[in-house]
Coordinates of C-alpha atoms in Angstrom, one line a residue:
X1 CA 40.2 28.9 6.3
X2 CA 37.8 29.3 3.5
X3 CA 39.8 26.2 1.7
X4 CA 39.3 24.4 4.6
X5 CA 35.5 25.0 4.9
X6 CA 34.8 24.1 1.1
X7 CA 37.1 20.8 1.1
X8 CA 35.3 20.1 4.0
X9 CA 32.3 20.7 2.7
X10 CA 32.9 19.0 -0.7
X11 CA 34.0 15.8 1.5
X12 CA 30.1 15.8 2.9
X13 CA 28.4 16.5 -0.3
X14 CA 30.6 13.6 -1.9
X15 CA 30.0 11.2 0.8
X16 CA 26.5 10.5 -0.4
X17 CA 27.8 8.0 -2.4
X18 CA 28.6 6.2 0.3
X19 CA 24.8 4.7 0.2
X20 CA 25.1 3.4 -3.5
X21 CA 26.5 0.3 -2.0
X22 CA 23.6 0.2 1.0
X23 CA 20.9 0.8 -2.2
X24 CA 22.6 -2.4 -4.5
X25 CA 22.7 -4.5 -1.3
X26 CA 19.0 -4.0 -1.1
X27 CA 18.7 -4.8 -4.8
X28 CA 20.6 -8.3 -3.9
X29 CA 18.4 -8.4 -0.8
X30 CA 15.0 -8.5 -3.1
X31 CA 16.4 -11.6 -5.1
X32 CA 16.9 -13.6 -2.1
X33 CA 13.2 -12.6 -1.3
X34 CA 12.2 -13.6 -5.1
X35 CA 14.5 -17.0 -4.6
X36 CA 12.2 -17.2 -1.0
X37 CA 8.5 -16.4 -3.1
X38 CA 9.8 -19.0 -5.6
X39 CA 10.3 -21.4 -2.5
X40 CA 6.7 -20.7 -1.0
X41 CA 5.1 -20.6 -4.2
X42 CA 6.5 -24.4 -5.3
X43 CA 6.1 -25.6 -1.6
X44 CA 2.1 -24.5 -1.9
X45 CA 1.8 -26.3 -5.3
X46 CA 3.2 -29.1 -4.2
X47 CA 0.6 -29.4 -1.1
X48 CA -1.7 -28.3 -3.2
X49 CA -4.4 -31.5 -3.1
X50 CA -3.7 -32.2 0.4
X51 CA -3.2 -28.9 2.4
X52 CA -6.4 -27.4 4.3
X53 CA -7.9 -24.2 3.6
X54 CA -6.4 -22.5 6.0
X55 CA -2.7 -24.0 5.1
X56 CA -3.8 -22.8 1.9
X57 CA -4.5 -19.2 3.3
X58 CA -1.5 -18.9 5.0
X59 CA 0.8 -20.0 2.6
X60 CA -0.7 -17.0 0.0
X61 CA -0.7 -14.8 2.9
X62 CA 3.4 -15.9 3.2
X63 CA 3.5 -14.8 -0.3
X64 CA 1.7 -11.4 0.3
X65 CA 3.7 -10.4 3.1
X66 CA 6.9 -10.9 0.7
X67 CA 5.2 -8.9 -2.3
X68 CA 4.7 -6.5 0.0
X69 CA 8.6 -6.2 1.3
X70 CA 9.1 -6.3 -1.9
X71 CA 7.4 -3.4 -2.8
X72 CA 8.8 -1.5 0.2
X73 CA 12.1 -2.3 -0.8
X74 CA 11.4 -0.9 -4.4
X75 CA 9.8 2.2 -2.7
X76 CA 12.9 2.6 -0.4
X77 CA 15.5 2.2 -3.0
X78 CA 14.5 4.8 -5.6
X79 CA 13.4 7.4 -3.7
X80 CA 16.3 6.9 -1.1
X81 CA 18.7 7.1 -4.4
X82 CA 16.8 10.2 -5.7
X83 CA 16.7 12.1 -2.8
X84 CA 20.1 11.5 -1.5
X85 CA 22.6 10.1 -3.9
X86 CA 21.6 11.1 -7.7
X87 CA 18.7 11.7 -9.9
X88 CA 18.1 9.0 -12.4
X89 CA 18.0 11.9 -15.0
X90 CA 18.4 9.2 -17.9
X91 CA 15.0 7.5 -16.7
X92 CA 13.2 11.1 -16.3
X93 CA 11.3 10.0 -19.9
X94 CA 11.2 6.1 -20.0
X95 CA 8.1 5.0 -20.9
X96 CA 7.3 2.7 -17.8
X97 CA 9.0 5.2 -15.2
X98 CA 6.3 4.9 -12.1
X99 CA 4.6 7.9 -11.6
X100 CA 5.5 8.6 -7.9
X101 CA 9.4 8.5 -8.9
X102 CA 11.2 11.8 -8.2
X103 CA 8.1 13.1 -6.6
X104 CA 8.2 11.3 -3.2
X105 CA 9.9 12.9 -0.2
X106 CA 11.6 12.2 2.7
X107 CA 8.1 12.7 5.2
X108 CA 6.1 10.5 2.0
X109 CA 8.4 7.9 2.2
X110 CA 8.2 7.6 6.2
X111 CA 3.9 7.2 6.0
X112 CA 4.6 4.7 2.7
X113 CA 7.2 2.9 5.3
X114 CA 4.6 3.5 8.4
X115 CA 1.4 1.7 6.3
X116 CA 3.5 -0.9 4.6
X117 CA 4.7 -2.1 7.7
X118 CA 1.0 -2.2 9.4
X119 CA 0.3 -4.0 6.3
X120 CA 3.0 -6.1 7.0
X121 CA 2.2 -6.9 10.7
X122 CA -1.3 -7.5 10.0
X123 CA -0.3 -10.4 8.0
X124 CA 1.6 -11.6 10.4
X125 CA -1.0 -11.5 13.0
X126 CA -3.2 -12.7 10.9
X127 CA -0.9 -15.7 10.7
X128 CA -0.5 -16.1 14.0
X129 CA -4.4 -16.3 14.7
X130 CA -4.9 -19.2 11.8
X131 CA -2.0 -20.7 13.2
X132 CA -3.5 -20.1 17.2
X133 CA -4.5 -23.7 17.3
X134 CA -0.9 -25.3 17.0
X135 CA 0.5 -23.5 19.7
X136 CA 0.8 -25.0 23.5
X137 CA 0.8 -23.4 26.6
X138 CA 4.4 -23.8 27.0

């Protein structure tokens, strides 16, 4: 019985490497937002002389709101690696390893994923509102 119990529980411990693949799909998820930031930012020069202010707005606001997935993404991938799969033991002493890295928790990481989506929502909003006038009734 007690073989059973540790194979068992060696099974659980191991399948925490099941969410490597879930963390590199995000990775690949954050260059389709860089390939869509490239997109905004080219379509905004391009309109550049003959957008309005408040086309102008939106489209930097466009490019906030993906900065800001962006960094959420970032945010969700370490610490969700750290805390769950591995510590990035090799990285402990690199010079430009963010300060928050290794230090965050599961309960930190739920208020960073709380505020970045209000910050996320407001932008939309705030698109919405600019955009208020091109919307009908119907």
């Amino acid at each position: 019985m007690k073989r059973v119990e540790s194979t068992f529980e060696h099974v659980l411990f191991t399948s925490r490497w099941l969410m490597a693949p879930v963390y590199f799909g995000l990775v690949l998820a954050m260059v389709l937002l860089l390939v869509k930031f490239a997109k905004e930012l080219l379509g905004l020069f391009s309109h550049i002389w003959t957008a309005t202010g408040s086309e102008l707005i939106i489209g930097v606001l466009s490019l906030v709101d993906v900065a800001l997935i962006m960094n959420l993404l970032i945010i969700i991938i370490f610490s969700g690696y750290e805390n769950f799969v591995s510590k990035m033991e090799d990285l402990h002493a690199h010079q430009d390893r963010p300060e928050w890295m290794g230090h965050i928790g599961f309960s930190d990481l739920k208020l960073k994923l709380i505020g970045s989506i209000v910050a996320i929502s407001g932008i939309e909003l705030l698109k919405a509102f600019m955009n208020a006038h091109n919307l009908t009734d119907r």
